[in-house]
mmCIF file with all atom_site columns, C-alpha atoms in Angstrom:
data_model
loop_
_atom_site.group_PDB
_atom_site.id
_atom_site.type_symbol
_atom_site.label_atom_id
_atom_site.label_alt_id
_atom_site.label_comp_id
_atom_site.label_asym_id
_atom_site.label_entity_id
_atom_site.label_seq_id
_atom_site.pdbx_PDB_ins_code
_atom_site.Cartn_x
_atom_site.Cartn_y
_atom_site.Cartn_z
_atom_site.occupancy
_atom_site.B_iso_or_equiv
_atom_site.pdbx_formal_charge
_atom_site.auth_seq_id
_atom_site.auth_comp_id
_atom_site.auth_asym_id
_atom_site.auth_atom_id
_atom_site.pdbx_PDB_model_num
ATOM 1  C CA . MET W 1 1  ? -17.072 26.321  -10.199 1.00 84.00 ? 1  MET W CA 1
ATOM 2  C CA . ASP W 1 2  ? -14.931 27.858  -12.911 1.00 92.00 ? 2  ASP W CA 1
ATOM 3  C CA . PRO W 1 3  ? -15.135 25.809  -16.155 1.00 91.00 ? 3  PRO W CA 1
ATOM 4  C CA . LEU W 1 4  ? -11.377 26.177  -16.701 1.00 92.00 ? 4  LEU W CA 1
ATOM 5  C CA . LEU W 1 5  ? -10.682 24.713  -13.261 1.00 94.00 ? 5  LEU W CA 1
ATOM 6  C CA . ILE W 1 6  ? -13.027 21.819  -14.023 1.00 90.00 ? 6  ILE W CA 1
ATOM 7  C CA . LYS W 1 7  ? -11.124 21.103  -17.273 1.00 86.00 ? 7  LYS W CA 1
ATOM 8  C CA . LEU W 1 8  ? -7.785  21.316  -15.434 1.00 90.00 ? 8  LEU W CA 1
ATOM 9  C CA . ILE W 1 9  ? -9.000  18.816  -12.856 1.00 92.00 ? 9  ILE W CA 1
ATOM 10 C CA . GLY W 1 10 ? -10.112 16.569  -15.709 1.00 85.00 ? 10 GLY W CA 1
ATOM 11 C CA . PHE W 1 11 ? -6.737  16.794  -17.413 1.00 86.00 ? 11 PHE W CA 1
ATOM 12 C CA . ALA W 1 12 ? -4.914  16.152  -14.100 1.00 91.00 ? 12 ALA W CA 1
ATOM 13 C CA . ALA W 1 13 ? -7.025  13.045  -13.456 1.00 89.00 ? 13 ALA W CA 1
ATOM 14 C CA . ALA W 1 14 ? -6.524  11.919  -17.055 1.00 86.00 ? 14 ALA W CA 1
ATOM 15 C CA . THR W 1 15 ? -2.767  12.344  -16.749 1.00 90.00 ? 15 THR W CA 1
ATOM 16 C CA . CYS W 1 16 ? -2.622  10.248  -13.578 1.00 92.00 ? 16 CYS W CA 1
ATOM 17 C CA . THR W 1 17 ? -4.710  7.377   -14.928 1.00 88.00 ? 17 THR W CA 1
ATOM 18 C CA . THR W 1 18 ? -2.907  7.380   -18.267 1.00 89.00 ? 18 THR W CA 1
ATOM 19 C CA . VAL W 1 19 ? 0.630   7.542   -16.867 1.00 92.00 ? 19 VAL W CA 1
ATOM 20 C CA . ALA W 1 20 ? -0.240  4.653   -14.541 1.00 92.00 ? 20 ALA W CA 1
ATOM 21 C CA . TYR W 1 21 ? -0.082  2.251   -17.522 1.00 90.00 ? 21 TYR W CA 1
ATOM 22 C CA . ALA W 1 22 ? 3.366   3.356   -18.671 1.00 92.00 ? 22 ALA W CA 1
ATOM 23 C CA . PRO W 1 23 ? 5.468   1.374   -16.145 1.00 94.00 ? 23 PRO W CA 1
ATOM 24 C CA . GLN W 1 24 ? 3.638   -1.858  -16.995 1.00 91.00 ? 24 GLN W CA 1
ATOM 25 C CA . ALA W 1 25 ? 3.936   -1.254  -20.732 1.00 91.00 ? 25 ALA W CA 1
ATOM 26 C CA . ILE W 1 26 ? 7.667   -0.540  -20.377 1.00 94.00 ? 26 ILE W CA 1
ATOM 27 C CA . LYS W 1 27 ? 8.230   -3.607  -18.202 1.00 93.00 ? 27 LYS W CA 1
ATOM 28 C CA . VAL W 1 28 ? 6.402   -5.909  -20.617 1.00 92.00 ? 28 VAL W CA 1
ATOM 29 C CA . TRP W 1 29 ? 8.269   -4.403  -23.564 1.00 92.00 ? 29 TRP W CA 1
ATOM 30 C CA . LYS W 1 30 ? 11.662  -4.944  -21.890 1.00 94.00 ? 30 LYS W CA 1
ATOM 31 C CA . THR W 1 31 ? 11.068  -8.401  -20.407 1.00 93.00 ? 31 THR W CA 1
ATOM 32 C CA . ARG W 1 32 ? 8.639   -9.845  -22.986 1.00 91.00 ? 32 ARG W CA 1
ATOM 33 C CA . SER W 1 33 ? 6.995   -11.440 -19.961 1.00 91.00 ? 33 SER W CA 1
ATOM 34 C CA . THR W 1 34 ? 3.205   -11.267 -19.593 1.00 91.00 ? 34 THR W CA 1
ATOM 35 C CA . GLY W 1 35 ? 2.502   -14.365 -17.513 1.00 89.00 ? 35 GLY W CA 1
ATOM 36 C CA . ASP W 1 36 ? 1.090   -12.442 -14.556 1.00 89.00 ? 36 ASP W CA 1
ATOM 37 C CA . ILE W 1 37 ? -1.138  -10.202 -16.666 1.00 90.00 ? 37 ILE W CA 1
ATOM 38 C CA . SER W 1 38 ? -4.802  -11.101 -17.014 1.00 93.00 ? 38 SER W CA 1
ATOM 39 C CA . LEU W 1 39 ? -5.872  -11.419 -20.643 1.00 93.00 ? 39 LEU W CA 1
ATOM 40 C CA . GLY W 1 40 ? -9.529  -11.028 -19.714 1.00 94.00 ? 40 GLY W CA 1
ATOM 41 C CA . MET W 1 41 ? -8.890  -7.850  -17.768 1.00 93.00 ? 41 MET W CA 1
ATOM 42 C CA . PHE W 1 42 ? -6.998  -6.229  -20.635 1.00 92.00 ? 42 PHE W CA 1
ATOM 43 C CA . LEU W 1 43 ? -9.592  -7.296  -23.211 1.00 95.00 ? 43 LEU W CA 1
ATOM 44 C CA . VAL W 1 44 ? -12.355 -5.674  -21.159 1.00 95.00 ? 44 VAL W CA 1
ATOM 45 C CA . MET W 1 45 ? -10.182 -2.647  -20.332 1.00 93.00 ? 45 MET W CA 1
ATOM 46 C CA . VAL W 1 46 ? -9.325  -1.909  -23.971 1.00 94.00 ? 46 VAL W CA 1
ATOM 47 C CA . LEU W 1 47 ? -12.988 -2.299  -24.956 1.00 95.00 ? 47 LEU W CA 1
ATOM 48 C CA . GLY W 1 48 ? -13.992 0.083   -22.163 1.00 95.00 ? 48 GLY W CA 1
ATOM 49 C CA . LEU W 1 49 ? -11.331 2.594   -23.204 1.00 94.00 ? 49 LEU W CA 1
ATOM 50 C CA . ALA W 1 50 ? -12.540 2.434   -26.806 1.00 95.00 ? 50 ALA W CA 1
ATOM 51 C CA . LEU W 1 51 ? -16.095 3.116   -25.645 1.00 96.00 ? 51 LEU W CA 1
ATOM 52 C CA . TRP W 1 52 ? -14.938 6.027   -23.437 1.00 94.00 ? 52 TRP W CA 1
ATOM 53 C CA . LEU W 1 53 ? -13.015 7.408   -26.400 1.00 94.00 ? 53 LEU W CA 1
ATOM 54 C CA . ILE W 1 54 ? -16.120 7.224   -28.595 1.00 96.00 ? 54 ILE W CA 1
ATOM 55 C CA . TYR W 1 55 ? -18.162 8.880   -25.844 1.00 96.00 ? 55 TYR W CA 1
ATOM 56 C CA . GLY W 1 56 ? -15.534 11.625  -25.489 1.00 93.00 ? 56 GLY W CA 1
ATOM 57 C CA . LEU W 1 57 ? -15.503 12.236  -29.226 1.00 96.00 ? 57 LEU W CA 1
ATOM 58 C CA . LEU W 1 58 ? -19.298 12.401  -29.384 1.00 97.00 ? 58 LEU W CA 1
ATOM 59 C CA . SER W 1 59 ? -19.525 14.743  -26.401 1.00 95.00 ? 59 SER W CA 1
ATOM 60 C CA . GLY W 1 60 ? -16.490 16.850  -27.357 1.00 93.00 ? 60 GLY W CA 1
ATOM 61 C CA . ASP W 1 61 ? -14.848 16.321  -23.954 1.00 88.00 ? 61 ASP W CA 1
ATOM 62 C CA . ALA W 1 62 ? -11.133 17.012  -24.456 1.00 86.00 ? 62 ALA W CA 1
ATOM 63 C CA . PRO W 1 63 ? -9.852  15.346  -21.240 1.00 84.00 ? 63 PRO W CA 1
ATOM 64 C CA . LEU W 1 64 ? -11.800 12.171  -22.051 1.00 88.00 ? 64 LEU W CA 1
ATOM 65 C CA . ILE W 1 65 ? -10.569 12.131  -25.632 1.00 92.00 ? 65 ILE W CA 1
ATOM 66 C CA . ALA W 1 66 ? -6.909  12.725  -24.762 1.00 89.00 ? 66 ALA W CA 1
ATOM 67 C CA . SER W 1 67 ? -6.682  10.368  -21.817 1.00 89.00 ? 67 SER W CA 1
ATOM 68 C CA . ASN W 1 68 ? -8.581  7.498   -23.366 1.00 93.00 ? 68 ASN W CA 1
ATOM 69 C CA . ALA W 1 69 ? -6.737  7.710   -26.678 1.00 94.00 ? 69 ALA W CA 1
ATOM 70 C CA . VAL W 1 70 ? -3.330  7.524   -24.984 1.00 93.00 ? 70 VAL W CA 1
ATOM 71 C CA . THR W 1 71 ? -4.417  4.971   -22.373 1.00 93.00 ? 71 THR W CA 1
ATOM 72 C CA . MET W 1 72 ? -5.956  2.811   -25.097 1.00 94.00 ? 72 MET W CA 1
ATOM 73 C CA . LEU W 1 73 ? -2.610  2.832   -26.921 1.00 94.00 ? 73 LEU W CA 1
ATOM 74 C CA . LEU W 1 74 ? -0.738  1.811   -23.765 1.00 93.00 ? 74 LEU W CA 1
ATOM 75 C CA . ALA W 1 75 ? -3.254  -0.827  -22.645 1.00 93.00 ? 75 ALA W CA 1
ATOM 76 C CA . GLY W 1 76 ? -3.683  -1.990  -26.231 1.00 94.00 ? 76 GLY W CA 1
ATOM 77 C CA . GLY W 1 77 ? 0.076   -2.390  -26.525 1.00 93.00 ? 77 GLY W CA 1
ATOM 78 C CA . ILE W 1 78 ? 0.123   -4.479  -23.370 1.00 93.00 ? 78 ILE W CA 1
ATOM 79 C CA . LEU W 1 79 ? -2.778  -6.548  -24.736 1.00 94.00 ? 79 LEU W CA 1
ATOM 80 C CA . VAL W 1 80 ? -0.967  -7.130  -28.037 1.00 94.00 ? 80 VAL W CA 1
ATOM 81 C CA . MET W 1 81 ? 2.164   -8.223  -26.155 1.00 92.00 ? 81 MET W CA 1
ATOM 82 C CA . LYS W 1 82 ? 0.062   -10.496 -23.936 1.00 92.00 ? 82 LYS W CA 1
ATOM 83 C CA . LEU W 1 83 ? -1.404  -12.152 -27.028 1.00 93.00 ? 83 LEU W CA 1
ATOM 84 C CA . ARG W 1 84 ? 2.011   -12.373 -28.660 1.00 92.00 ? 84 ARG W CA 1
ATOM 85 C CA . TYR W 1 85 ? 4.151   -13.501 -25.725 1.00 87.00 ? 85 TYR W CA 1
ATOM 86 C CA . GLY W 1 86 ? 1.473   -15.375 -23.787 1.00 84.00 ? 86 GLY W CA 1
#
């Protein structure tokens, strides 16, 4: 398979999984309500994203680096708001 096509598929997948966090982050930001969000899930998720980001940096994989950096910011923001607003 063409390496460019493989990278494009990676970026498309990364875009979908990253954008998926945006509505939740926006909702939490607007409402300041995090009661239905699992603290444990977001703690583990942000740790996993950080590890994926490190892996992407070490392997030089651009889709992994881009998606996990942005997703970590979104999920990390939700986590911070969960800790702040309970």
